[in-house]
PDB file of C-alpha atoms and ligand atoms in Angstrom:
ATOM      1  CA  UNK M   1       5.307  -2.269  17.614  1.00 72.00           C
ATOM      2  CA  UNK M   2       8.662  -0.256  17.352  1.00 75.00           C
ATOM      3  CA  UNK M   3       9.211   3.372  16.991  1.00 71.00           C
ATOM      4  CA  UNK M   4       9.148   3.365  13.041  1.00 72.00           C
ATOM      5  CA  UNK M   5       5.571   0.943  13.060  1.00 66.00           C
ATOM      6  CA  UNK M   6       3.984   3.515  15.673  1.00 68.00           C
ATOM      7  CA  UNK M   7       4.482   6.598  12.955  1.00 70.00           C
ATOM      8  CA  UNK M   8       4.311   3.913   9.755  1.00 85.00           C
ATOM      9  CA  UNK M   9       1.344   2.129  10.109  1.00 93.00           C
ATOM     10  CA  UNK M  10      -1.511   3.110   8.538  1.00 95.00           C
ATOM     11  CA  UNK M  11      -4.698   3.708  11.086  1.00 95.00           C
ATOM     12  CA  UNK M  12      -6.965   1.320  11.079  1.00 96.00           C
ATOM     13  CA  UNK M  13      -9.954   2.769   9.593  1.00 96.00           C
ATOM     14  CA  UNK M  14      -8.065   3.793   6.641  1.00 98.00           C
ATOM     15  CA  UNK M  15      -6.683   0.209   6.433  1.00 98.00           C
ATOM     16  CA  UNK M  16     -10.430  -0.732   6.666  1.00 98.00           C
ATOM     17  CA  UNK M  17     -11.295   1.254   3.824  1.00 97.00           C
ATOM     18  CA  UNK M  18      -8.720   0.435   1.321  1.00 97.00           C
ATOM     19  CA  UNK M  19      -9.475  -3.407   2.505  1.00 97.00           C
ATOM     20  CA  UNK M  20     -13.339  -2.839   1.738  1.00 96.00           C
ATOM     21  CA  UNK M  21     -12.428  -1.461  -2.296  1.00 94.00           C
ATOM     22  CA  UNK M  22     -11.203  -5.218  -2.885  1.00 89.00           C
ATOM     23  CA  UNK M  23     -13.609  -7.399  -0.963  1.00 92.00           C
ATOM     24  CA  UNK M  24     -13.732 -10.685  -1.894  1.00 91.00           C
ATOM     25  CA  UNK M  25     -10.814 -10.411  -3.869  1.00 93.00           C
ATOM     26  CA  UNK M  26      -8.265 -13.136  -4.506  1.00 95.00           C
ATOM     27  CA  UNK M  27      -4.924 -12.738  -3.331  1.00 97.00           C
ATOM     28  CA  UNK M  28      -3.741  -9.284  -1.922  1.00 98.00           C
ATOM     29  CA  UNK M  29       0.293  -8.764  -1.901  1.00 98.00           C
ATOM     30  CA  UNK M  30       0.994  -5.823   0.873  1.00 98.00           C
ATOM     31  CA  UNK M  31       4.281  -5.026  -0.390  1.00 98.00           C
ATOM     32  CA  UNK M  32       5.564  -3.031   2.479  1.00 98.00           C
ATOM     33  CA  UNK M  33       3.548  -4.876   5.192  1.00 98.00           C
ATOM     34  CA  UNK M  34       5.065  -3.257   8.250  1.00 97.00           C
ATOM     35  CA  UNK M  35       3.759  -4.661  11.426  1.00 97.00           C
ATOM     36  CA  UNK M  36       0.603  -5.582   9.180  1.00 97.00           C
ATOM     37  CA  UNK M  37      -1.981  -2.646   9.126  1.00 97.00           C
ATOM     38  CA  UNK M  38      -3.139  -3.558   5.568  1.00 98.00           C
ATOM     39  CA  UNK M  39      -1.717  -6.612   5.722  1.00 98.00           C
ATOM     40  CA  UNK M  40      -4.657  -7.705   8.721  1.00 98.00           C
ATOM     41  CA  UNK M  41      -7.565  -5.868   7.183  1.00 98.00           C
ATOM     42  CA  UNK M  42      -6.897  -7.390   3.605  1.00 98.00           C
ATOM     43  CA  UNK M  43      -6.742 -11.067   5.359  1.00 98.00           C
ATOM     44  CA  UNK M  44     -10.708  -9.721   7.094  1.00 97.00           C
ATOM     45  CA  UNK M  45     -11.902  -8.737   3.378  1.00 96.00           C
ATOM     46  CA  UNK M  46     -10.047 -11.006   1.167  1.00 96.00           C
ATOM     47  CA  UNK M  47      -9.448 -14.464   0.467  1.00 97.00           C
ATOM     48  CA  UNK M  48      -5.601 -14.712   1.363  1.00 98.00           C
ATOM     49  CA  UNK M  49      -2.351 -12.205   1.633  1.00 98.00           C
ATOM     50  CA  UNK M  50       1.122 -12.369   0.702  1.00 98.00           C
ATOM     51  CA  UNK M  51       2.695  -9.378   3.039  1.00 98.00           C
ATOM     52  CA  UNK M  52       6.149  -8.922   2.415  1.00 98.00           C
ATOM     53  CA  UNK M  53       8.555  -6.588   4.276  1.00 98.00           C
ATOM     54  CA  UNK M  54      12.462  -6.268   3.880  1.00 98.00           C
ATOM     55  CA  UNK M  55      13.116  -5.487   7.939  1.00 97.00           C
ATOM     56  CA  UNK M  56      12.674  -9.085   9.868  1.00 98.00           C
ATOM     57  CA  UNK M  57      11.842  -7.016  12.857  1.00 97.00           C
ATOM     58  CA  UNK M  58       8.657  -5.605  11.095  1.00 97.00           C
ATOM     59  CA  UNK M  59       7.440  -8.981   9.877  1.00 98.00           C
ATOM     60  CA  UNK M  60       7.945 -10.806  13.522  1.00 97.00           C
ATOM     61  CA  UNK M  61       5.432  -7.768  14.789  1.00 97.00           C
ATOM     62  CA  UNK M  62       3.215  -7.711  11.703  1.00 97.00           C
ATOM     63  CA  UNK M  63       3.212 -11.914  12.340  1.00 98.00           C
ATOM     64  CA  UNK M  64       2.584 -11.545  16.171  1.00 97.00           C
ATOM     65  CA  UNK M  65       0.064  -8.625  14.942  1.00 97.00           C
ATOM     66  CA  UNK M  66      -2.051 -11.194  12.825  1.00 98.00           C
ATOM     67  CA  UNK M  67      -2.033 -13.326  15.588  1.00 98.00           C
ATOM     68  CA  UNK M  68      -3.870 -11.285  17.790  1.00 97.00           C
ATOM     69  CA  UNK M  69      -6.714 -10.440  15.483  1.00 97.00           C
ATOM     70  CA  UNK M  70      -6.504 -14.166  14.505  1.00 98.00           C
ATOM     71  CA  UNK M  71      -5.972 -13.961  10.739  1.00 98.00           C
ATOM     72  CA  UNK M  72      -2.457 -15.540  10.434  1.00 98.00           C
ATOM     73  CA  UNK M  73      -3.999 -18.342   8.851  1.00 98.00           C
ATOM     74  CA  UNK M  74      -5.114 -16.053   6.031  1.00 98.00           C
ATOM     75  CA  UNK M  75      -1.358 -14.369   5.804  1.00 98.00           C
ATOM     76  CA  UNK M  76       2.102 -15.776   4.024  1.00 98.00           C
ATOM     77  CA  UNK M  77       4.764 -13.783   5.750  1.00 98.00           C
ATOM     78  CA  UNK M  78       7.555 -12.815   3.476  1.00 98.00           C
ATOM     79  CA  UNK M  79      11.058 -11.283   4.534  1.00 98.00           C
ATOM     80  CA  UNK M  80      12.185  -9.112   1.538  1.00 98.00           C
ATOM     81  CA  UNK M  81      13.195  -7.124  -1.145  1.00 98.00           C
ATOM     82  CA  UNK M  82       9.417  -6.435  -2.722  1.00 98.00           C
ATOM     83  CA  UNK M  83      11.675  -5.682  -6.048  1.00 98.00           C
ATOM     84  CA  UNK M  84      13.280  -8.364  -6.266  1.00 98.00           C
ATOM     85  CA  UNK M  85      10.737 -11.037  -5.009  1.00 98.00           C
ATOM     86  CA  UNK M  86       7.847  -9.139  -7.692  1.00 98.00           C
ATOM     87  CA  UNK M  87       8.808 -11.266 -11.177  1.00 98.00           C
ATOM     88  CA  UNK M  88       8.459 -14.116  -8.953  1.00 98.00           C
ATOM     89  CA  UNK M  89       4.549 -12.948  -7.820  1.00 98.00           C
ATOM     90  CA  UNK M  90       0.764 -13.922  -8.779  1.00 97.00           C
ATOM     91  CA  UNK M  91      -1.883 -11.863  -7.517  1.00 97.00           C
ATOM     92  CA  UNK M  92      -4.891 -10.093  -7.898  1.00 96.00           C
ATOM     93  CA  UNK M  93      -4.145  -7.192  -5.751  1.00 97.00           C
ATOM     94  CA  UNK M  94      -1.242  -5.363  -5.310  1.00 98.00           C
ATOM     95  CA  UNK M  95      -1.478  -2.785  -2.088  1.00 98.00           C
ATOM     96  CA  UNK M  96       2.091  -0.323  -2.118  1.00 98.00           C
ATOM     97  CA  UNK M  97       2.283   1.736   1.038  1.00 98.00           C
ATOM     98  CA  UNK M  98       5.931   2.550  -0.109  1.00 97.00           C
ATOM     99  CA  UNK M  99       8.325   4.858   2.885  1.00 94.00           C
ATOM    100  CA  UNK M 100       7.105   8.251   2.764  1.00 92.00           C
ATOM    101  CA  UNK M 101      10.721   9.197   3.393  1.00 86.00           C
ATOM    102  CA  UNK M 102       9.836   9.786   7.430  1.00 81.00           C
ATOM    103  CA  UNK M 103       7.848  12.598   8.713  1.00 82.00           C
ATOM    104  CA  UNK M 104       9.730  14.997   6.718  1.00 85.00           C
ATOM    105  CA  UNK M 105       7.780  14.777   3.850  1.00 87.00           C
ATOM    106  CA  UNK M 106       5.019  17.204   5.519  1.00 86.00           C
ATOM    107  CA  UNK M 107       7.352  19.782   5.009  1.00 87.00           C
ATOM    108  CA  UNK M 108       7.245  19.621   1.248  1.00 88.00           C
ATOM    109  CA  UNK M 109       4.526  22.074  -0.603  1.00 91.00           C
ATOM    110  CA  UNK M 110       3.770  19.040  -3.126  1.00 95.00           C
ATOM    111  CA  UNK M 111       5.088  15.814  -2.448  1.00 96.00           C
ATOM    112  CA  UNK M 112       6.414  14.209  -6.244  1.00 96.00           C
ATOM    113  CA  UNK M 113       6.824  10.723  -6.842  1.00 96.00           C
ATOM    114  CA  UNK M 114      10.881  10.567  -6.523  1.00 94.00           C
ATOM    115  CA  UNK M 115      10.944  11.001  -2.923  1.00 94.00           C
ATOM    116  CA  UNK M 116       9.166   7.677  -2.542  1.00 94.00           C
ATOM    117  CA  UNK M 117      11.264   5.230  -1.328  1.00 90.00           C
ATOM    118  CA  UNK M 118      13.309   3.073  -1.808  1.00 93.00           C
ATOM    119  CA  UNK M 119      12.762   3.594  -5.585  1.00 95.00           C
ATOM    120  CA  UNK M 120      10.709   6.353  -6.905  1.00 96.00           C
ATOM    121  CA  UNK M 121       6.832   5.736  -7.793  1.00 97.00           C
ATOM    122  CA  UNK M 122       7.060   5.128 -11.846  1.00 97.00           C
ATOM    123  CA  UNK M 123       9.673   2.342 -11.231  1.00 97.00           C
ATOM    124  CA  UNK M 124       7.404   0.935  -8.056  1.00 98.00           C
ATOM    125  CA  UNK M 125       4.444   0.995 -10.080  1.00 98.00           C
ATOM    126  CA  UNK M 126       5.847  -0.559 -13.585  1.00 98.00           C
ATOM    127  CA  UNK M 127       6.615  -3.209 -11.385  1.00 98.00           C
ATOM    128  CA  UNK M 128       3.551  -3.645  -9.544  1.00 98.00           C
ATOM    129  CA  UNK M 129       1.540  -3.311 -12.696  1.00 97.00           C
ATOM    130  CA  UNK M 130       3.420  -6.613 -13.964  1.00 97.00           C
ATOM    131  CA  UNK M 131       1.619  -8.593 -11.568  1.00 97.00           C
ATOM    132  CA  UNK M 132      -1.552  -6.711 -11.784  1.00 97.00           C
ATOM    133  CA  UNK M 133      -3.914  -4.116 -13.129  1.00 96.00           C
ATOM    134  CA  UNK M 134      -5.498  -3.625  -9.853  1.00 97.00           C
ATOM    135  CA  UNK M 135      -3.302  -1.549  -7.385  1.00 97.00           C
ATOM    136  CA  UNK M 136      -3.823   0.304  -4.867  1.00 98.00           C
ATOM    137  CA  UNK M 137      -1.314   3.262  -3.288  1.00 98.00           C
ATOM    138  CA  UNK M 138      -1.247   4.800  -0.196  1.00 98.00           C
ATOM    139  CA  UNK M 139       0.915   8.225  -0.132  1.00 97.00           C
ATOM    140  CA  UNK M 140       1.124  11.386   1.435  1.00 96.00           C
ATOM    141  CA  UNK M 141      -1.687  13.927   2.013  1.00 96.00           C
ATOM    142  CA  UNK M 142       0.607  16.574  -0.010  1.00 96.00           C
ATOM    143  CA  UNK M 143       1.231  13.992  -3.189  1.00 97.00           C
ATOM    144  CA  UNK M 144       1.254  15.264  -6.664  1.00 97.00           C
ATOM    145  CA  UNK M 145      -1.732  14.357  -7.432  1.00 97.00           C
ATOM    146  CA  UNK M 146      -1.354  15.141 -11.574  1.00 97.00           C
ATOM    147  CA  UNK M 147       2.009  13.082 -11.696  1.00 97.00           C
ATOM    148  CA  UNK M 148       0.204  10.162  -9.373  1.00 97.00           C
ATOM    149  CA  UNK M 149      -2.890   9.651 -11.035  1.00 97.00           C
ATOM    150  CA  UNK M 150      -0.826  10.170 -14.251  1.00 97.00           C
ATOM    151  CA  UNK M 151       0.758   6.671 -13.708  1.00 98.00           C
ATOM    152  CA  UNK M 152      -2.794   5.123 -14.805  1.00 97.00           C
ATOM    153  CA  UNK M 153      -1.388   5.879 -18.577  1.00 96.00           C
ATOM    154  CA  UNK M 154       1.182   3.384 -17.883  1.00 94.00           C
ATOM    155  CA  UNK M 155      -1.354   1.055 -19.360  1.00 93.00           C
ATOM    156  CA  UNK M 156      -3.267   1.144 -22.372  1.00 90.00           C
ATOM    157  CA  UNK M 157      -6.437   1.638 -22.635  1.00 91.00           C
ATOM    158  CA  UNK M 158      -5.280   3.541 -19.411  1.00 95.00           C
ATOM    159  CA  UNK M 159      -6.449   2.036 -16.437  1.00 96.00           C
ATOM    160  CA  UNK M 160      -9.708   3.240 -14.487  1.00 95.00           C
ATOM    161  CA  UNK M 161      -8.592   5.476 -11.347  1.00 97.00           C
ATOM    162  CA  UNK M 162     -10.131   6.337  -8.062  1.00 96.00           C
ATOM    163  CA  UNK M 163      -8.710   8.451  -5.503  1.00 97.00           C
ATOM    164  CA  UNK M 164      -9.888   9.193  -2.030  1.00 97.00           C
ATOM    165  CA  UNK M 165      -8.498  11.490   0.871  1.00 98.00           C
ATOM    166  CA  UNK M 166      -8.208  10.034   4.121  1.00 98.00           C
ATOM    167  CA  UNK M 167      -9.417  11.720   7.115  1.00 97.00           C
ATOM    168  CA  UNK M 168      -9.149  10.450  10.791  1.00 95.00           C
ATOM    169  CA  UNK M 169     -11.262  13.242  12.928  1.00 95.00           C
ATOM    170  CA  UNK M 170     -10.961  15.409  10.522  1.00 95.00           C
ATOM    171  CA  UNK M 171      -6.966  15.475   9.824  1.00 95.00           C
ATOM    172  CA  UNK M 172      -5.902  14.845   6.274  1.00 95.00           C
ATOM    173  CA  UNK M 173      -3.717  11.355   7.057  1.00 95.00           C
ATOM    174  CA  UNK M 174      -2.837  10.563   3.475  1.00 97.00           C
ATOM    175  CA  UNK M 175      -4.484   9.741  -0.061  1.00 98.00           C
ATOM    176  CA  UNK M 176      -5.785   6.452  -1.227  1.00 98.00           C
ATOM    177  CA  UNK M 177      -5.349   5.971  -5.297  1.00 98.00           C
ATOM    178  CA  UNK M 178      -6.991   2.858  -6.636  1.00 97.00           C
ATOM    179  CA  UNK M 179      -6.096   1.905 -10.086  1.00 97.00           C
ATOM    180  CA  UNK M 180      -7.957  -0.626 -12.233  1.00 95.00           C
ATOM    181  CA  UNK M 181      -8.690  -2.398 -15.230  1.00 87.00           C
ATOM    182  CA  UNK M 182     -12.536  -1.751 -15.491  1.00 69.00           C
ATOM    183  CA  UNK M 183     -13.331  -0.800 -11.785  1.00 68.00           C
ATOM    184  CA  UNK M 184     -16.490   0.881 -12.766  1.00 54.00           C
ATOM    185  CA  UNK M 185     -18.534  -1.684 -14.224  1.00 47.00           C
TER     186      UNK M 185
HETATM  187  N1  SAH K 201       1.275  -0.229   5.648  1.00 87.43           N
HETATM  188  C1  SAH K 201       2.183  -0.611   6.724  1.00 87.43           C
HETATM  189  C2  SAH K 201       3.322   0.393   6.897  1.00 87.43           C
HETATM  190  C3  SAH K 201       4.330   0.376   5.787  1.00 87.43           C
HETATM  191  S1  SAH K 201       5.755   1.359   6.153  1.00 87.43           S
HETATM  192  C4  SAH K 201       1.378  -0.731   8.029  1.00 87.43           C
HETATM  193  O1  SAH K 201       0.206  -0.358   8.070  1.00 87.43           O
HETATM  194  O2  SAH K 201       1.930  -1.203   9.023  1.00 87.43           O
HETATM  195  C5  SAH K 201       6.830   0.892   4.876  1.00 87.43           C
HETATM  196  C6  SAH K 201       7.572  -0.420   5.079  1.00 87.43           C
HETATM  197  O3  SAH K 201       8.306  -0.704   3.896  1.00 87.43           O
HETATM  198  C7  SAH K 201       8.615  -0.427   6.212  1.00 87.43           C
HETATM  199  O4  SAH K 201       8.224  -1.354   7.190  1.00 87.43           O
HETATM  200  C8  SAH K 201       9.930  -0.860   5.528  1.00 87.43           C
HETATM  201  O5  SAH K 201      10.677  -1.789   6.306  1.00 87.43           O
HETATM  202  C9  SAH K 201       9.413  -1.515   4.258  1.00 87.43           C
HETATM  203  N2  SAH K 201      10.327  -1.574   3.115  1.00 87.43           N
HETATM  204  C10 SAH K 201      11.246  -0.651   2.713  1.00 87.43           C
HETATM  205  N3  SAH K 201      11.837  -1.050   1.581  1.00 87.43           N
HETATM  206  C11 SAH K 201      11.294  -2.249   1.233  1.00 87.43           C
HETATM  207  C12 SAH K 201      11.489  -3.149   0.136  1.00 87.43           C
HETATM  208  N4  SAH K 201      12.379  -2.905  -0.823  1.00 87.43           N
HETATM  209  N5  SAH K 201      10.715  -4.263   0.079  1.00 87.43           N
HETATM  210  C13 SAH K 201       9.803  -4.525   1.045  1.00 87.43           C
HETATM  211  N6  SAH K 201       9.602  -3.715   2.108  1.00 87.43           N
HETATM  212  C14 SAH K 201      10.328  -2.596   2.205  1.00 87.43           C
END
């Protein structure tokens, strides 16, 4: 891992978690793969994963990552722009665990959907939802919850939303939204 996977990756029973919501699911696209947090527990759960990251560094890890659990059969390794490669996309799944904007974004009493980067969350998710209904966001602990769960109205009927807080013993690490077309059978 390098110094920006060791604070970017998401811990691994979070990963778990979000991984569980879409068992048995298709094809899962991890966006923003990093050194392949999601990317490896979505290849445990689901049938196959496209995990695309722009940084060639991240994907070699993420890649050599896989390999040690021994799913890189299960995972298509992309090198990327995840906006410019989404028109171009089928899936049934898409996972967006976006830059929080580094560790500074503790620091802000309610985290809005701007600071994502490298485009703020409305654009992100517009473009996500093109490929799918079914997406799932990781963000920070301090998100906006009103404007995030908000997004959901992009769609109409408005999609079904789920959100969850994620705690590893007992610290707040960051909020799981799952949006859906008909989640809730
Ligand atoms: N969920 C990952 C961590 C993601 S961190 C894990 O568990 O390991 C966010 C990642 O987004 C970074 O690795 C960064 O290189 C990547 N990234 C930034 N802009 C991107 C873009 N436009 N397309 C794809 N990946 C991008």
């Amino acid at each position: 891992m390098d110094e920006e996977g060791w604070f970017s990756v998401t811990p691994e029973e979070i990963a778990a978690r979000q991984a569980r919501w879409c068992a048995g699911a298709g094809v899962v696209i991890d966006a923003f793969a990093g050194v392949g947090g999601n990317a490896i527990q979505f290849a445990q759960m689901c049938h196959h994963v496209v995990a695309i990251d722009i940084d060639p560094k991240k994907v070699a890890l993420a890649s050599d990552n896989a390999k040690i659990y021994g799913v890189e059969d299960y995972i298509d390794f992309i090198v990327g722009d995840f906006f410019q490669l989404a028109p171009f996309l089928k899936g049934d799944v898409v996972f967006l665990s976006p830059p929080w904007g580094g560790p500074s974004y503790k620091a802000k009493e309610s985290f809005t959907l701007d600071l994502l980067k490298p485009k703020d969350g409305h654009s992100l998710f517009q473009v996500a939802q093109a490929i799918t209904p079914n997406i799932i966001m990781y963000l920070p602990r301090n998100v906006d919850l009103l404007q995030a769960t908000a997004l959901s109205w992009l769609s109409s009927p408005p999609l079904d939303v789920e959100i969850e807080e994620n705690f590893v013993r007992g610290n707040s690490k960051g909020i799981t939204i799952y949006f859906g077309d008909n989640i809730f059978p």
